[in-house]
Amino acid sequence: MEQFEQIDEQRSWSLAQRQAGKRISFVPTMGALHAGHASLIERAKSEGDVVVVSIFVNPTQFDNPDDLEAYPKQMERDWEVCQSLGVDAVFVPTKEAMFPNGYCTFVEVVGPLQESLCAVSRPGHFRGVCTVVQKLFNIVQPDCAIFGQKDLQQVLIIQRMVSDLSSPVEIIVAPTIREDDGLALSSRNQRLDDESRANAVSVPRGLELANQAFKAGERNSNKLMTAFANEVLMYENVDLDYADVVDLDGFVECEEANDHCILAVAVFFNGVRLIDHIHLGGPSLPVAIED
Ligand code: PAF
């Protein structure tokens, strides 16, 4: 497995692969790799001839310096994970290489995708994501890139960016991977203390309760959001960032839910922010619901 820190090295390698007629699949990450990333890498292997994984904790997408500081870092382990999964090249640029002094160009998708959920609660977050992803695309020059469905707003924004900028990269969305108790995998999960980890299962459980209420005929978004909120807020040290019903048709918040809607949520467990969502009327989540 190759490892590149310099932009030129990664670009030359990618160019050689393309000249050899190889299709490059790309998995951008911020490291702290887990089984969710492994599933993205496996998908990348099935979509291309060679796989590149980038590991870069992108400072421009953190609105909170403490959150950036606390983001888990485990480079050696990540390298082993990539090696064991048969990744062909790992791109690990430095912050100075990506955002040198004087850097002042940003990519921003505007419009409805930027007017709800994480775009509102983390101002500037998606501007940072789009900037780094487009920059990584320019360096790695992939044919396709794989993103997890858990970060649905992120992947919709990236699809919009790629389409609007005519970037020649196919965006592939891979399903959310969950723990046995239903908690969506996230690098942030390892920051949960034992109590918060136990309480965090209330996120998929609350989503599933709202989904069951929707399936039973409830269409009032406030009531669906309350079904979720009641489930998570029964615990201590829990703060609800948002719980919103959003219509995927136009990505607007709506008072009356329909079967194009998701219930998307962000919850702090003792300061650790987790996000998740469910398609209302869609498949049930693997959670135990007590009567
Ligand atoms: O989803 C992530 O891990 C990050 O937002 C990404 C896409 C790697 C950009 O830094």
Coordinates of C-alpha atoms and ligand atoms in Angstrom, one line a residue:
M1 CA 0.0 0.0 0.0
E2 CA 1.3 3.4 -0.9
Q3 CA 1.1 6.4 1.5
F4 CA 1.4 9.9 0.3
E5 CA 1.6 13.1 2.3
Q6 CA 2.4 15.5 -0.6
I7 CA -0.2 16.6 -3.1
D8 CA 2.1 16.2 -6.1
E9 CA 2.9 12.5 -5.1
Q10 CA -0.8 11.6 -4.9
R11 CA -1.6 13.4 -8.1
S12 CA 1.3 11.7 -10.0
W13 CA 0.2 8.3 -8.7
S14 CA -3.4 8.9 -9.7
L15 CA -2.4 10.1 -13.1
A16 CA -0.3 6.9 -13.7
Q17 CA -3.3 4.8 -12.7
R18 CA -5.6 6.7 -15.1
Q19 CA -3.0 6.4 -17.9
A20 CA -3.0 2.6 -17.2
G21 CA -6.8 2.6 -17.7
K22 CA -7.6 2.0 -14.1
R23 CA -10.8 3.3 -12.5
I24 CA -10.1 5.1 -9.2
S25 CA -12.5 4.8 -6.3
F26 CA -12.1 7.2 -3.5
V27 CA -13.2 7.2 0.1
P28 CA -12.5 10.5 1.8
T29 CA -12.4 10.2 5.6
M30 CA -11.2 12.1 8.7
G31 CA -9.7 8.9 10.1
A32 CA -10.7 7.1 13.3
L33 CA -11.8 4.4 10.9
H34 CA -14.5 1.9 12.0
A35 CA -16.7 -0.7 10.5
G36 CA -18.8 2.0 8.7
H37 CA -15.6 3.1 6.9
A38 CA -14.7 -0.5 6.2
S39 CA -18.0 -0.9 4.4
L40 CA -17.3 2.2 2.3
I41 CA -13.9 0.8 1.4
E42 CA -15.4 -2.6 0.5
R43 CA -17.9 -0.8 -1.7
A44 CA -15.1 1.3 -3.3
K45 CA -13.3 -2.0 -4.2
S46 CA -16.3 -3.2 -6.0
E47 CA -16.7 0.1 -7.9
G48 CA -13.2 0.5 -9.2
D49 CA -9.8 -1.1 -10.0
V50 CA -7.8 0.8 -7.4
V51 CA -8.9 2.4 -4.1
V52 CA -7.6 5.6 -2.5
V53 CA -8.5 6.6 1.1
S54 CA -7.8 10.0 2.4
I55 CA -7.3 10.7 6.1
F56 CA -7.5 14.4 6.9
V57 CA -9.2 16.1 9.9
N58 CA -10.4 19.1 8.0
P59 CA -10.2 22.2 10.2
T60 CA -12.4 24.3 7.9
Q61 CA -15.5 22.2 8.7
F62 CA -15.3 22.6 12.5
D63 CA -17.2 25.6 13.8
N64 CA -16.1 24.7 17.4
P65 CA -12.3 24.5 18.1
D66 CA -12.9 22.2 21.1
D67 CA -14.7 19.8 18.8
L68 CA -11.8 19.8 16.4
E69 CA -9.3 19.3 19.2
A70 CA -11.3 16.4 20.6
Y71 CA -11.8 14.6 17.3
P72 CA -10.3 11.1 17.7
K73 CA -6.9 10.5 16.0
Q74 CA -5.4 7.0 15.6
M75 CA -3.2 7.1 12.5
E76 CA -1.3 3.8 13.1
R77 CA -4.5 1.9 13.5
D78 CA -6.1 3.6 10.5
W79 CA -3.1 2.6 8.4
E80 CA -3.5 -1.0 9.5
V81 CA -7.2 -1.0 8.7
C82 CA -6.5 0.3 5.2
Q83 CA -3.7 -2.2 4.7
S84 CA -5.9 -5.1 5.9
L85 CA -8.7 -4.1 3.6
G86 CA -6.5 -4.0 0.5
V87 CA -6.5 -0.2 0.0
D88 CA -4.0 0.8 -2.8
A89 CA -3.1 4.3 -1.6
V90 CA -3.6 6.3 1.5
F91 CA -3.4 10.1 1.2
V92 CA -2.6 11.8 4.5
P93 CA -1.9 15.4 3.7
T94 CA -0.7 17.9 6.3
K95 CA -2.8 20.9 7.2
E96 CA -0.1 23.1 5.7
A97 CA -0.3 21.3 2.4
M98 CA -4.1 21.6 2.2
F99 CA -4.6 25.0 3.7
P100 CA -1.3 26.9 3.6
N101 CA -0.9 30.5 4.9
G102 CA -2.8 32.8 2.5
Y103 CA -5.4 30.2 1.5
C104 CA -8.6 32.1 0.7
T105 CA -10.8 30.1 -1.7
F106 CA -14.0 28.3 -0.6
V107 CA -16.7 26.3 -2.3
E108 CA -20.3 26.8 -1.0
V109 CA -23.6 25.3 -2.1
V110 CA -26.4 27.8 -1.3
G111 CA -30.2 27.3 -1.3
P112 CA -32.5 25.0 0.6
L113 CA -29.9 22.4 1.4
Q114 CA -28.1 25.1 3.5
E115 CA -31.2 26.3 5.3
S116 CA -31.9 23.5 7.8
L117 CA -30.5 20.8 10.1
C118 CA -26.7 20.8 10.4
A119 CA -26.3 23.8 8.1
V120 CA -28.1 25.9 10.6
S121 CA -26.7 24.4 13.8
R122 CA -23.1 24.3 12.5
P123 CA -22.6 27.6 10.5
G124 CA -19.9 27.2 7.9
H125 CA -19.7 23.4 8.3
F126 CA -20.7 22.5 4.8
R127 CA -18.7 25.3 3.2
G128 CA -15.6 23.6 4.8
V129 CA -16.8 20.1 3.7
C130 CA -17.4 21.2 0.1
T131 CA -14.1 23.0 -0.1
V132 CA -12.0 20.1 1.2
V133 CA -13.9 17.5 -0.8
Q134 CA -13.6 19.4 -4.1
K135 CA -9.9 20.0 -3.3
L136 CA -9.4 16.3 -2.6
F137 CA -11.2 15.5 -5.9
N138 CA -8.8 17.8 -7.7
I139 CA -5.8 16.0 -6.2
V140 CA -7.0 12.3 -6.2
Q141 CA -8.8 12.6 -9.5
P142 CA -11.2 9.7 -8.7
D143 CA -13.8 8.3 -11.1
C144 CA -16.1 7.7 -8.2
A145 CA -16.3 8.6 -4.5
I146 CA -18.2 6.8 -1.8
F147 CA -20.1 8.6 1.1
G148 CA -22.2 7.2 3.9
Q149 CA -25.9 7.7 4.0
K150 CA -25.8 8.5 7.7
D151 CA -24.5 12.0 6.7
L152 CA -27.4 12.5 4.3
Q153 CA -27.4 16.3 4.1
Q154 CA -23.6 16.2 3.5
V155 CA -24.0 13.7 0.6
L156 CA -26.9 15.7 -1.0
I157 CA -24.8 18.9 -0.8
I158 CA -21.8 17.1 -2.4
Q159 CA -24.0 15.7 -5.2
R160 CA -25.3 19.2 -5.8
M161 CA -21.8 20.6 -5.8
V162 CA -20.5 18.0 -8.2
S163 CA -23.4 18.5 -10.6
D164 CA -23.2 22.3 -10.5
L165 CA -19.4 22.4 -11.0
S166 CA -19.5 19.7 -13.6
S167 CA -17.0 17.6 -11.6
P168 CA -16.4 14.3 -13.4
V169 CA -16.8 12.3 -10.2
E170 CA -19.7 9.8 -9.7
I171 CA -21.0 10.1 -6.1
I172 CA -22.1 6.7 -4.6
V173 CA -24.1 6.6 -1.4
A174 CA -23.6 3.5 0.8
P175 CA -26.0 2.5 3.6
T176 CA -25.6 3.4 7.2
I177 CA -24.0 0.7 9.3
R178 CA -25.3 0.2 12.8
E179 CA -24.3 -1.5 16.0
D180 CA -26.4 -4.5 17.1
D181 CA -28.5 -2.3 19.3
G182 CA -29.2 0.1 16.4
L183 CA -26.7 3.0 17.2
A184 CA -25.3 4.3 13.9
L185 CA -21.5 3.9 13.6
S186 CA -19.6 7.1 13.9
S187 CA -16.1 8.1 14.8
R188 CA -17.6 10.2 17.6
N189 CA -19.1 7.1 19.3
Q190 CA -15.6 6.3 20.8
R191 CA -15.9 9.6 22.7
L192 CA -19.0 8.5 24.6
D193 CA -18.6 7.5 28.2
D194 CA -20.3 4.3 29.3
E195 CA -23.4 6.0 30.5
S196 CA -23.8 8.1 27.4
R197 CA -23.1 5.1 25.2
A198 CA -26.0 3.2 26.9
N199 CA -28.2 6.3 26.6
A200 CA -27.4 6.9 22.9
V201 CA -29.4 3.9 21.9
S202 CA -32.4 6.2 22.5
V203 CA -31.6 7.9 19.2
P204 CA -32.4 4.9 16.9
R205 CA -35.2 3.9 19.4
G206 CA -36.7 7.4 19.2
L207 CA -36.5 7.5 15.4
E208 CA -38.1 4.1 15.2
L209 CA -40.9 5.2 17.6
A210 CA -41.6 8.2 15.4
N211 CA -41.5 5.9 12.3
Q212 CA -44.1 3.5 14.0
A213 CA -46.3 6.5 14.8
F214 CA -46.1 7.6 11.1
K215 CA -46.9 4.1 9.9
A216 CA -49.9 4.1 12.3
G217 CA -51.2 7.3 10.5
E218 CA -49.6 10.2 12.4
R219 CA -48.8 13.0 10.0
N220 CA -48.3 16.0 12.3
S221 CA -44.5 16.7 12.3
N222 CA -44.5 18.2 15.7
K223 CA -46.0 15.1 17.2
L224 CA -43.5 12.9 15.4
M225 CA -40.6 15.1 16.6
T226 CA -42.0 15.0 20.1
A227 CA -42.2 11.2 20.0
F228 CA -38.4 11.3 19.3
A229 CA -37.6 14.0 21.8
N230 CA -39.4 12.3 24.7
E231 CA -37.4 9.2 24.2
V232 CA -33.9 10.9 24.3
L233 CA -34.7 13.6 26.8
M234 CA -35.6 11.1 29.5
Y235 CA -31.9 10.8 30.2
E236 CA -29.5 13.2 32.1
N237 CA -26.8 15.1 30.3
V238 CA -28.7 15.0 27.0
D239 CA -29.4 18.1 24.9
L240 CA -31.4 18.1 21.7
D241 CA -29.7 20.1 19.0
Y242 CA -32.5 19.5 16.5
A243 CA -35.2 17.0 15.5
D244 CA -36.9 18.1 12.2
V245 CA -39.1 16.6 9.6
V246 CA -37.7 17.5 6.2
D247 CA -39.2 16.7 2.8
L248 CA -36.5 15.3 0.5
D249 CA -38.4 16.8 -2.4
G250 CA -36.9 20.3 -2.2
F251 CA -35.3 19.7 1.2
V252 CA -37.7 21.9 3.2
E253 CA -39.0 21.4 6.7
C254 CA -42.7 20.6 6.7
E255 CA -45.6 20.6 9.2
E256 CA -47.4 17.7 7.6
A257 CA -45.1 14.6 7.1
N258 CA -45.4 12.5 4.0
D259 CA -43.5 9.4 2.7
H260 CA -40.8 11.6 1.0
C261 CA -39.9 12.8 4.4
I262 CA -37.1 12.0 6.8
L263 CA -36.9 12.7 10.5
A264 CA -33.4 14.0 11.0
V265 CA -31.9 14.5 14.4
A266 CA -28.8 15.8 16.2
V267 CA -28.3 15.1 19.9
F268 CA -25.6 15.8 22.4
F269 CA -24.8 13.1 24.9
N270 CA -22.6 14.6 27.6
G271 CA -21.2 17.0 25.0
V272 CA -20.7 14.5 22.2
R273 CA -22.9 15.3 19.2
L274 CA -24.5 12.4 17.3
I275 CA -26.6 12.7 14.2
D276 CA -29.0 10.2 12.6
H277 CA -32.2 10.1 10.5
I278 CA -35.0 7.8 9.4
H279 CA -37.1 7.7 6.3
L280 CA -40.7 7.9 7.5
G281 CA -42.6 4.9 6.4
G282 CA -39.3 3.2 5.5
P283 CA -37.8 0.0 6.9
S284 CA -37.7 -0.3 10.7
L285 CA -34.4 0.1 12.6
P286 CA -33.0 -2.8 14.6
V287 CA -34.0 -1.6 18.1
A288 CA -35.8 -3.1 21.0
I289 CA -39.0 -1.2 21.7
E290 CA -40.6 -1.9 25.1
D291 CA -44.4 -1.7 25.4
Ligands
PAF1 O1 -17.7 12.7 6.4 C1 -16.5 13.0 6.7 O2 -15.8 12.3 7.3 C2 -16.0 14.4 6.2 O3 -17.0 15.3 6.3 C3 -15.3 14.3 4.9 C4 -16.3 14.0 3.8 C5 -14.2 13.4 4.9 C6 -14.7 15.7 4.5 O4 -13.8 16.1 5.5

